[in-house]
Short mmCIF file of C-alpha atoms in Angstrom, two decimals:
data_model
loop_
_atom_site.label_atom_id
_atom_site.label_comp_id
_atom_site.label_asym_id
_atom_site.label_seq_id
_atom_site.Cartn_x
_atom_site.Cartn_y
_atom_site.Cartn_z
CA MET V 1 -20.69 7.19 -1.34
CA GLN V 2 -24.32 7.17 -2.02
CA LEU V 3 -26.29 10.53 -1.66
CA PRO V 4 -29.91 11.07 -2.17
CA ASN V 5 -31.03 11.88 -5.72
CA THR V 6 -32.67 15.31 -5.38
CA ARG V 7 -32.91 16.21 -9.04
CA ILE V 8 -33.13 14.26 -12.35
CA ARG V 9 -31.19 15.59 -15.20
CA LYS V 10 -30.65 13.96 -18.54
CA ASP V 11 -29.18 16.74 -20.65
CA SER V 12 -28.54 16.20 -24.36
CA TYR V 13 -25.74 18.25 -25.89
CA GLY V 14 -28.22 20.78 -27.31
CA ALA V 15 -29.78 21.08 -23.77
CA ILE V 16 -26.26 21.69 -22.25
CA LYS V 17 -25.60 24.20 -24.82
CA LYS V 18 -28.81 26.11 -23.92
CA ARG V 19 -27.96 25.94 -20.30
CA LEU V 20 -24.39 27.28 -20.87
CA VAL V 21 -25.73 30.14 -22.93
CA LYS V 22 -28.09 30.92 -20.14
CA ILE V 23 -25.27 30.86 -17.59
CA LEU V 24 -22.89 32.63 -19.78
CA VAL V 25 -25.27 35.43 -21.24
CA PRO V 26 -27.52 36.82 -18.49
CA SER V 27 -30.64 38.79 -19.49
CA LEU V 28 -28.75 41.99 -20.52
CA GLY V 29 -26.56 39.90 -22.83
CA ILE V 30 -23.32 41.51 -21.85
CA VAL V 31 -22.08 39.83 -18.59
CA LEU V 32 -19.91 36.85 -19.24
CA ILE V 33 -19.48 34.17 -16.39
CA SER V 34 -15.87 35.03 -15.84
CA SER V 35 -16.98 38.72 -14.92
CA ILE V 36 -19.70 36.91 -12.82
CA ASN V 37 -16.89 36.25 -10.18
CA GLY V 38 -19.51 37.47 -7.93
CA TYR V 39 -22.15 39.49 -10.09
CA ALA V 40 -20.80 43.11 -9.70
CA GLN V 41 -18.36 42.22 -6.92
CA GLU V 42 -20.88 40.62 -4.69
CA ALA V 43 -19.57 38.96 -1.47
CA SER V 44 -17.23 36.14 -2.42
CA SER V 45 -19.29 33.39 -1.08
CA ASP V 46 -18.69 30.24 -3.21
CA LEU V 47 -17.72 26.51 -3.07
CA THR V 48 -14.46 27.49 -1.24
CA THR V 49 -16.10 29.24 1.52
CA LEU V 50 -18.19 26.13 2.78
CA SER V 51 -16.89 24.55 5.87
CA HIS V 52 -14.91 21.65 4.51
CA GLU V 53 -13.97 18.71 6.59
CA ASN V 54 -10.36 18.00 5.40
CA GLU V 55 -7.75 19.20 3.04
CA ALA V 56 -8.80 17.09 0.16
CA GLN V 57 -12.19 18.68 -0.02
CA THR V 58 -10.68 22.08 0.40
CA ASN V 59 -8.21 21.66 -2.43
CA VAL V 60 -10.69 20.14 -4.88
CA ALA V 61 -13.13 22.92 -4.07
CA ALA V 62 -10.57 25.44 -5.03
CA ALA V 63 -9.93 23.81 -8.29
CA ILE V 64 -13.45 23.43 -9.20
CA GLN V 65 -14.19 27.07 -8.14
CA ASN V 66 -11.13 28.11 -10.13
CA SER V 67 -12.31 26.59 -13.35
CA TRP V 68 -15.84 27.77 -13.00
CA ASN V 69 -14.46 31.48 -12.61
CA GLN V 70 -12.56 31.06 -15.99
CA VAL V 71 -15.54 30.07 -17.98
CA THR V 72 -16.01 32.83 -20.71
CA SER V 73 -17.43 31.21 -23.88
CA PHE V 74 -19.15 28.14 -25.11
CA ASP V 75 -17.48 27.94 -28.61
CA PRO V 76 -14.11 26.38 -27.50
CA PHE V 77 -15.80 23.53 -25.48
CA THR V 78 -16.01 19.97 -26.76
CA GLU V 79 -19.07 18.13 -25.70
CA ILE V 80 -17.23 16.34 -22.82
CA GLU V 81 -15.62 19.67 -21.55
CA ALA V 82 -19.22 21.22 -21.57
CA ASN V 83 -20.29 18.25 -19.38
CA PHE V 84 -17.61 19.02 -17.02
CA VAL V 85 -18.65 22.59 -16.87
CA MET V 86 -22.01 21.69 -16.01
CA ASP V 87 -21.19 19.26 -13.44
CA VAL V 88 -18.89 21.75 -11.60
CA ASN V 89 -21.48 24.39 -12.18
CA ASP V 90 -24.10 22.19 -10.27
CA LEU V 91 -21.85 22.20 -7.26
CA VAL V 92 -21.02 25.81 -7.36
CA GLN V 93 -24.54 26.79 -7.77
CA THR V 94 -25.47 24.57 -4.84
CA SER V 95 -22.75 26.34 -2.78
CA PHE V 96 -24.63 29.66 -3.73
CA ASP V 97 -27.86 28.24 -2.46
CA LEU V 98 -26.37 26.95 0.84
CA GLN V 99 -25.01 30.45 1.52
CA GLY V 100 -27.98 32.43 0.31
CA SER V 101 -26.06 34.15 -2.60
CA SER V 102 -27.96 36.01 -5.29
CA ARG V 103 -25.76 34.56 -7.70
CA SER V 104 -27.62 31.27 -7.71
CA ASP V 105 -29.15 30.50 -11.06
CA GLY V 106 -31.70 27.97 -9.52
CA SER V 107 -29.77 24.96 -10.83
CA GLY V 108 -28.50 23.85 -7.54
CA LEU V 109 -28.68 20.23 -6.53
CA GLY V 110 -30.45 20.91 -3.21
CA LEU V 111 -27.80 19.02 -1.27
CA THR V 112 -26.74 19.70 2.32
CA GLU V 113 -23.25 21.02 3.11
CA GLU V 114 -22.26 17.61 4.34
CA GLN V 115 -23.47 16.04 1.05
CA VAL V 116 -21.38 18.62 -0.99
CA ASN V 117 -18.26 17.75 1.04
CA ALA V 118 -19.03 14.16 0.36
CA ALA V 119 -19.14 14.76 -3.18
CA LEU V 120 -15.92 16.70 -3.13
CA GLN V 121 -14.32 13.82 -1.22
CA ASP V 122 -15.32 11.38 -4.13
CA TYR V 123 -13.84 13.88 -6.60
CA ALA V 124 -10.56 13.98 -4.75
CA ASP V 125 -7.80 11.22 -5.70
CA GLU V 126 -6.74 10.53 -2.13
CA GLU V 127 -7.60 6.84 -2.78
CA VAL V 128 -4.40 6.91 -5.04
CA ALA V 129 -2.28 7.15 -1.81
CA THR V 130 -3.38 3.45 -1.37
CA GLN V 131 -0.95 2.58 -4.16
CA ALA V 132 2.00 3.15 -1.66
CA THR V 133 0.36 0.89 0.77
CA GLY V 134 -0.16 -1.76 -1.77
CA ALA V 135 3.53 -1.44 -2.89
CA ILE V 136 4.81 -1.75 0.64
CA GLU V 137 2.33 -4.66 1.62
CA THR V 138 3.49 -6.74 -1.29
CA ALA V 139 7.12 -5.90 -0.47
CA ASN V 140 6.49 -6.80 3.05
CA GLY V 141 5.15 -10.16 2.14
CA GLN V 142 8.18 -11.07 0.16
CA TYR V 143 10.50 -9.78 2.98
CA THR V 144 8.67 -11.98 5.42
CA ASN V 145 8.97 -15.13 3.41
CA LEU V 146 12.75 -14.41 2.74
CA ALA V 147 13.31 -13.59 6.41
CA GLN V 148 11.67 -16.84 7.36
CA ARG V 149 13.84 -18.74 4.97
CA GLN V 150 16.97 -17.06 6.45
CA GLN V 151 15.73 -17.95 10.07
CA GLN V 152 15.54 -21.69 8.76
CA LEU V 153 19.08 -21.47 7.74
CA HIS V 154 20.12 -20.36 11.21
CA MET V 155 18.67 -23.51 12.53
CA GLY V 156 20.95 -25.62 10.10
CA MET V 157 24.00 -23.57 11.12
CA THR V 158 23.55 -23.77 14.81
CA GLY V 159 23.02 -27.41 15.17
CA LEU V 160 19.29 -27.79 14.50
CA SER V 161 18.91 -29.31 11.15
CA SER V 162 17.83 -32.08 9.10
CA ARG V 163 21.55 -32.78 8.53
CA GLY V 164 21.81 -35.05 11.62
CA LEU V 165 19.39 -33.48 13.79
CA SER V 166 22.04 -32.15 16.12
CA VAL V 167 20.64 -30.66 19.29
CA ASN V 168 21.31 -30.96 23.05
CA LEU V 169 18.17 -31.82 24.85
CA ASN V 170 18.32 -32.05 28.63
CA GLY V 171 22.01 -33.21 28.40
CA ASN V 172 21.38 -35.79 25.75
CA MET V 173 23.05 -35.13 22.46
CA LEU V 174 21.23 -36.14 19.36
CA PRO V 175 23.50 -37.12 16.22
CA GLU V 176 25.82 -34.34 15.46
CA ASN V 177 25.36 -31.82 12.72
CA PRO V 178 28.30 -32.07 10.34
CA ALA V 179 28.16 -28.41 9.60
CA ALA V 180 28.67 -27.74 13.13
CA ARG V 181 31.76 -29.89 13.06
CA GLY V 182 33.31 -27.45 10.49
CA GLY V 183 33.22 -29.67 7.51
CA ALA V 184 31.07 -30.47 4.57
CA ALA V 185 31.03 -34.16 5.81
CA SER V 186 29.62 -35.51 2.60
CA SER V 187 30.47 -39.18 3.92
CA ASP V 188 27.81 -38.55 6.91
CA PRO V 189 24.87 -40.76 6.04
CA GLU V 190 22.56 -38.04 7.13
CA TYR V 191 24.05 -35.37 5.11
CA ARG V 192 21.83 -34.62 2.08
CA GLY V 193 24.02 -32.20 0.10
CA PRO V 194 24.52 -28.35 0.02
CA TRP V 195 21.42 -27.42 -2.03
CA GLY V 196 18.07 -26.50 -0.61
CA VAL V 197 14.79 -25.45 -2.27
CA PHE V 198 11.89 -23.76 -0.42
CA LEU V 199 8.47 -22.46 -0.91
CA ASN V 200 6.96 -19.91 1.60
CA GLY V 201 3.52 -18.29 1.62
CA THR V 202 2.23 -15.34 3.59
CA TYR V 203 -1.24 -14.05 4.13
CA SER V 204 -1.80 -10.58 5.94
CA LYS V 205 -5.11 -8.82 6.82
CA GLY V 206 -5.06 -5.07 7.74
CA ASP V 207 -7.20 -2.01 7.93
CA LYS V 208 -6.80 1.74 8.27
CA ASP V 209 -9.28 4.15 9.85
CA THR V 210 -10.28 7.35 7.66
CA THR V 211 -8.20 10.46 8.73
CA SER V 212 -8.45 14.03 7.77
CA ARG V 213 -6.12 13.53 4.78
CA GLU V 214 -7.06 9.81 3.70
CA ASN V 215 -10.01 7.46 3.28
CA GLY V 216 -9.77 4.39 5.32
CA PHE V 217 -9.36 0.88 3.65
CA ASP V 218 -9.39 -2.72 4.47
CA VAL V 219 -6.56 -4.75 2.64
CA ASP V 220 -5.83 -8.36 2.26
CA SER V 221 -2.45 -9.38 0.97
CA TYR V 222 -1.14 -12.67 -0.38
CA GLY V 223 2.53 -13.57 -1.17
CA LEU V 224 4.17 -16.69 -2.37
CA THR V 225 7.99 -17.05 -2.54
CA GLY V 226 9.94 -20.04 -4.03
CA GLY V 227 13.78 -20.28 -4.18
CA VAL V 228 17.05 -22.19 -4.12
CA ASP V 229 19.99 -21.63 -1.84
CA TYR V 230 23.47 -23.20 -1.74
CA GLN V 231 25.99 -23.74 1.26
CA ILE V 232 28.98 -22.05 -0.16
CA THR V 233 31.17 -22.63 3.00
CA ASP V 234 30.41 -24.07 6.37
CA ALA V 235 29.35 -20.54 7.48
CA LEU V 236 27.94 -19.01 4.33
CA PHE V 237 24.78 -19.70 2.29
CA ALA V 238 23.39 -17.65 -0.64
CA GLY V 239 20.23 -18.04 -2.59
CA LEU V 240 17.97 -16.81 -5.23
CA ALA V 241 14.16 -16.53 -5.01
CA PHE V 242 11.21 -15.57 -6.99
CA GLY V 243 7.85 -14.11 -5.74
CA TYR V 244 4.44 -13.20 -6.65
CA SER V 245 2.15 -11.02 -4.32
CA LEU V 246 -1.35 -9.61 -4.47
CA ALA V 247 -2.67 -6.73 -2.19
CA ASP V 248 -6.46 -6.23 -2.52
CA ALA V 249 -7.72 -2.94 -0.83
CA ASP V 250 -11.37 -1.85 -0.59
CA ILE V 251 -11.86 1.80 0.25
CA THR V 252 -14.06 2.85 3.11
CA ASN V 253 -17.71 3.97 2.30
CA ASN V 254 -17.62 2.26 -1.24
CA ALA V 255 -15.26 4.94 -2.37
CA GLY V 256 -13.37 2.42 -4.68
CA HIS V 257 -10.77 -0.38 -4.53
CA LEU V 258 -7.16 -1.06 -5.51
CA LYS V 259 -5.37 -4.39 -6.55
CA THR V 260 -1.60 -4.37 -6.63
CA TYR V 261 0.11 -7.18 -8.36
CA SER V 262 3.78 -7.69 -7.84
CA LYS V 263 6.33 -9.99 -9.39
CA SER V 264 9.72 -10.10 -7.69
CA VAL V 265 13.26 -11.38 -7.84
CA SER V 266 15.53 -11.54 -4.90
CA THR V 267 19.01 -12.51 -3.76
CA TYR V 268 19.79 -13.40 -0.13
CA THR V 269 22.50 -14.49 1.93
CA SER V 270 23.19 -15.75 5.56
CA TYR V 271 26.43 -15.84 7.33
CA ASN V 272 26.89 -17.70 10.56
CA ILE V 273 29.96 -17.99 12.83
CA GLU V 274 29.60 -19.34 16.23
CA HIS V 275 27.14 -17.06 18.26
CA PHE V 276 26.83 -14.42 15.50
CA TYR V 277 25.06 -14.31 12.20
CA VAL V 278 24.50 -11.61 9.37
CA ASP V 279 21.65 -11.82 6.90
CA GLY V 280 21.24 -9.67 3.79
CA LEU V 281 18.86 -9.43 0.90
CA PHE V 282 18.13 -7.33 -2.19
CA SER V 283 14.89 -7.38 -4.14
CA TYR V 284 13.45 -5.90 -7.28
CA ALA V 285 9.65 -5.89 -7.99
CA ARG V 286 7.67 -4.82 -10.88
CA ASN V 287 4.18 -3.70 -9.65
CA ASP V 288 0.84 -3.38 -11.58
CA TYR V 289 -1.90 -1.13 -10.10
CA HIS V 290 -5.59 -1.69 -10.95
CA SER V 291 -7.89 0.87 -9.38
CA GLN V 292 -11.51 1.96 -9.42
CA ARG V 293 -12.81 5.13 -7.92
CA ASN V 294 -16.61 5.63 -7.17
CA ILE V 295 -18.39 8.99 -7.55
CA GLU V 296 -22.04 9.03 -6.29
CA TYR V 297 -23.98 12.04 -5.64
CA SER V 298 -27.34 13.45 -6.82
CA THR V 299 -27.70 12.03 -10.51
CA ILE V 300 -23.89 11.39 -10.79
CA ASN V 301 -22.94 7.77 -10.35
CA THR V 302 -19.70 6.95 -12.17
CA SER V 303 -16.71 4.48 -11.51
CA PRO V 304 -13.65 5.35 -13.56
CA ALA V 305 -10.95 2.92 -13.67
CA SER V 306 -7.05 3.07 -14.10
CA ASP V 307 -4.02 0.95 -14.55
CA ALA V 308 -0.50 2.14 -13.64
CA GLU V 309 2.94 0.45 -13.40
CA GLY V 310 5.87 1.01 -11.11
CA ASN V 311 9.24 -0.21 -9.77
CA LEU V 312 10.28 -1.12 -6.30
CA PHE V 313 13.68 -1.87 -4.87
CA ALA V 314 14.27 -3.17 -1.44
CA TYR V 315 17.32 -3.73 0.67
CA GLY V 316 17.75 -5.39 4.08
CA LEU V 317 20.65 -6.18 6.52
CA THR V 318 20.29 -7.81 9.82
CA ALA V 319 22.89 -8.81 12.48
CA GLY V 320 22.20 -10.87 15.44
CA TYR V 321 23.86 -12.60 18.39
CA ARG V 322 22.45 -15.80 19.95
CA GLN V 323 23.29 -17.84 23.07
CA ASN V 324 22.14 -21.43 23.82
CA TYR V 325 20.98 -22.54 27.25
CA GLY V 326 20.40 -26.23 27.03
CA ALA V 327 17.50 -26.69 24.77
CA TRP V 328 16.68 -22.90 24.94
CA THR V 329 17.98 -20.30 22.55
CA VAL V 330 17.97 -16.62 23.15
CA SER V 331 19.04 -14.07 20.66
CA GLY V 332 19.09 -10.39 20.00
CA PHE V 333 19.12 -8.77 16.51
CA ALA V 334 19.30 -5.26 14.97
CA GLY V 335 18.75 -4.43 11.19
CA THR V 336 17.73 -1.83 8.57
CA ARG V 337 15.41 -2.01 5.76
CA TYR V 338 15.02 0.36 2.78
CA ILE V 339 12.44 0.46 0.16
CA ASN V 340 12.50 2.97 -2.86
CA ALA V 341 9.38 2.75 -5.23
CA ASP V 342 7.74 4.67 -7.98
CA VAL V 343 4.28 4.74 -9.60
CA GLY V 344 3.90 5.97 -13.10
CA ALA V 345 1.57 8.69 -14.18
CA PHE V 346 -1.94 7.37 -15.42
CA ASP V 347 -5.27 8.55 -16.77
CA GLU V 348 -8.54 7.13 -15.63
CA LYS V 349 -10.85 5.66 -18.26
CA GLY V 350 -14.40 4.64 -18.58
CA GLY V 351 -17.18 5.36 -16.13
CA ALA V 352 -20.77 6.89 -16.73
CA SER V 353 -19.37 10.38 -16.46
CA PRO V 354 -16.03 10.37 -18.12
CA GLU V 355 -15.88 14.21 -17.97
CA LEU V 356 -15.03 13.76 -14.12
CA ASN V 357 -12.00 11.41 -14.93
CA LEU V 358 -8.49 12.36 -13.47
CA ARG V 359 -4.93 12.42 -14.75
CA VAL V 360 -2.83 11.63 -11.91
CA ASP V 361 1.00 12.52 -11.78
CA SER V 362 3.79 9.93 -11.20
CA GLN V 363 4.59 9.29 -7.52
CA ASP V 364 7.79 8.34 -5.59
CA PHE V 365 8.07 7.01 -2.06
CA GLU V 366 10.85 6.01 0.18
CA SER V 367 10.85 4.08 3.50
CA LEU V 368 14.00 3.55 5.71
CA LYS V 369 13.49 1.44 8.92
CA THR V 370 15.51 0.25 11.66
CA ILE V 371 14.58 -2.81 13.67
CA LEU V 372 15.78 -3.87 17.12
CA GLY V 373 14.41 -7.02 18.69
CA GLY V 374 14.87 -10.39 20.38
CA ARG V 375 13.91 -13.96 19.98
CA VAL V 376 13.47 -16.74 22.41
CA SER V 377 13.06 -20.51 21.18
CA PHE V 378 12.91 -24.08 22.78
CA ALA V 379 13.89 -27.17 20.82
CA SER V 380 11.72 -30.11 21.63
CA SER V 381 12.95 -33.72 20.58
CA GLN V 382 10.34 -36.15 19.09
CA SER V 383 10.72 -39.63 17.75
CA PHE V 384 10.43 -38.31 14.32
CA GLY V 385 12.30 -34.99 14.52
CA VAL V 386 12.52 -31.79 16.40
CA PHE V 387 9.90 -29.12 16.96
CA VAL V 388 11.09 -25.50 17.86
CA PRO V 389 8.44 -23.07 19.27
CA THR V 390 9.47 -19.45 18.99
CA PHE V 391 8.51 -16.03 20.29
CA ARG V 392 9.90 -12.67 19.19
CA ALA V 393 9.28 -8.96 19.72
CA GLU V 394 10.59 -6.04 17.54
CA TRP V 395 10.71 -2.20 17.88
CA VAL V 396 10.65 -0.50 14.43
CA HIS V 397 11.56 3.09 13.81
CA GLU V 398 10.65 4.85 10.46
CA PHE V 399 12.91 7.51 9.28
CA GLN V 400 11.31 8.38 5.83
CA ASN V 401 7.94 7.57 4.34
CA ASP V 402 6.96 11.14 4.93
CA SER V 403 3.74 12.77 3.95
CA ARG V 404 3.65 13.45 0.16
CA THR V 405 1.24 15.24 -2.21
CA VAL V 406 -0.62 13.40 -4.91
CA ASN V 407 -1.09 15.86 -7.87
CA ALA V 408 -3.94 15.48 -10.33
CA VAL V 409 -6.03 17.35 -12.90
CA PHE V 410 -9.48 16.61 -14.45
CA ILE V 411 -8.74 15.39 -17.88
CA ASN V 412 -11.50 17.19 -19.38
CA ASP V 413 -11.40 20.53 -17.49
CA PRO V 414 -10.88 23.01 -20.36
CA PHE V 415 -8.69 25.16 -18.06
CA SER V 416 -6.64 22.29 -16.50
CA THR V 417 -6.67 23.45 -13.20
CA PRO V 418 -4.61 21.12 -10.93
CA PHE V 419 -4.99 20.08 -7.28
CA ALA V 420 -3.04 18.36 -4.64
CA VAL V 421 -4.01 16.07 -1.91
CA PRO V 422 -1.78 15.36 0.79
CA THR V 423 -1.14 11.99 2.44
CA ASP V 424 -0.92 11.12 6.07
CA ASN V 425 2.38 11.36 7.98
CA PRO V 426 3.65 7.81 9.01
CA ASP V 427 3.89 6.49 12.54
CA ARG V 428 7.38 6.83 13.42
CA ASP V 429 7.60 4.01 16.20
CA TYR V 430 5.61 0.95 16.46
CA PHE V 431 6.10 -2.82 17.58
CA LYS V 432 5.74 -6.20 16.01
CA VAL V 433 5.31 -9.34 18.14
CA GLY V 434 5.09 -12.84 16.75
CA GLY V 435 5.50 -16.48 17.36
CA GLY V 436 5.48 -19.81 15.58
CA ILE V 437 6.60 -23.47 15.55
CA SER V 438 9.37 -24.74 13.21
CA PHE V 439 10.10 -28.59 12.79
CA VAL V 440 13.08 -30.60 11.27
CA VAL V 441 12.73 -34.16 10.35
CA LYS V 442 15.50 -36.63 9.22
CA ASN V 443 14.39 -36.96 5.48
CA GLY V 444 15.55 -33.53 4.77
CA ILE V 445 12.45 -31.49 5.21
CA GLN V 446 11.93 -28.41 7.20
CA GLY V 447 8.73 -26.51 7.79
CA PHE V 448 7.21 -23.76 9.93
CA VAL V 449 4.01 -21.82 10.67
CA ASP V 450 4.20 -18.27 11.97
CA TYR V 451 1.91 -15.48 13.16
CA GLU V 452 2.67 -11.81 13.66
CA ALA V 453 0.74 -8.78 14.90
CA THR V 454 1.64 -5.00 14.50
CA LEU V 455 1.11 -2.85 17.55
CA GLY V 456 1.29 0.91 18.25
CA LEU V 457 0.12 2.21 14.96
CA ASP V 458 -2.40 4.93 15.05
CA ASP V 459 -5.43 4.04 12.96
CA ILE V 460 -3.91 1.03 11.51
CA SER V 461 -3.82 -2.73 12.30
CA ASN V 462 -2.12 -5.62 10.75
CA HIS V 463 -1.85 -9.42 11.12
CA VAL V 464 0.35 -11.70 9.25
CA VAL V 465 0.36 -15.59 9.03
CA THR V 466 3.34 -17.39 7.09
CA VAL V 467 3.75 -20.84 6.14
CA GLY V 468 6.56 -22.74 4.42
CA GLY V 469 8.91 -25.45 3.99
CA ARG V 470 12.37 -26.43 2.69
CA TYR V 471 14.01 -29.62 1.24
CA GLU V 472 17.59 -30.34 1.22
CA PHE V 473 19.41 -32.30 -1.50
#
């Protein structure tokens, strides 16, 4: 975030050395900065005793102060380590000035307490928590595409299909669906074979407000899923799908951005018998995370970047019951979904002030949800096919995805003082509502468009649009 420049400093390595010597060896030449831990045990006002706004600022302040307290000699420092010491010294000295401490050496930045906290917020790595959001968003996009494909299979198994367009409308039966008769019916002129190919795309837009633990963000996600499925028996379909997703998040207050690229492979199945159905899926994704973190205060303006990789496994199982009332179909369903993902450790690189780059530990996170919902649809016959408007509502409960800590250290801190930033706790209960239109025509083509909104989440909103089609042969 942008803070006013209150002081211009362009230190050469020699100038840094002179300043460090001034700090390390006071006028009597015998007091080292490690023993300055308050200049003769003066009151312990320092960077940690400012009034911080959240845990991220508190933890980073403690790490910086701890490193500053350990400085005893210039000799072991590399140039970049010396730069780090000078940067943190500027903040520590500013904290002395704000609290009227005689330990100040006059090199403070002239910032207000609010501006110091903003700088500490930029130092923190809480933006990394957005990697979990990116992973889950890309997984959700693929799950939505596959769930829509399974819903299209339900249409074919319950008498609404391009295979004969069998549906009872106001007492008038359209040509019968051979699958509903219990046979493959390859002799039926409308039967186009057991194979189907599909292509579904999804776009979602969401945002999260800033909390006491995490910066807010806006995220746009895109997903494309294509696959092929086969009717093994009259009641059972199985398929294989491949997906590509992108989640693009901008962090609030120009604090940075994160892009998550995901490539996935999934297997799925749908079993239908009379009024009951069971859907299952398994997905594996390889994720690439590209992030940039912005640090802006006083004369510091740097944007280190990082690349990380991770794996994601997702499992889903849904069971439902449906009942037809003429052209209306009412169904209820219950399901569970599990995600297990990891992000590998990484180092930030580049930036105008590389001494402030972070090394971030690996991360693991899990999500286990149950879903309970209902769906209502109405089949409308037209001369060229059947249109089916649908409305649904779901209650979702999250059992895991608990708050976790993201551990990091400044790469060029000569004392390698670590710090941890906690993430937000999840919302345990929320709702999803959605609706769309599906269509089936006699040439073996099915298609749909769907919209879904998430309700009841604290500080978070999300909207999803999905479109797709299938061709039978």
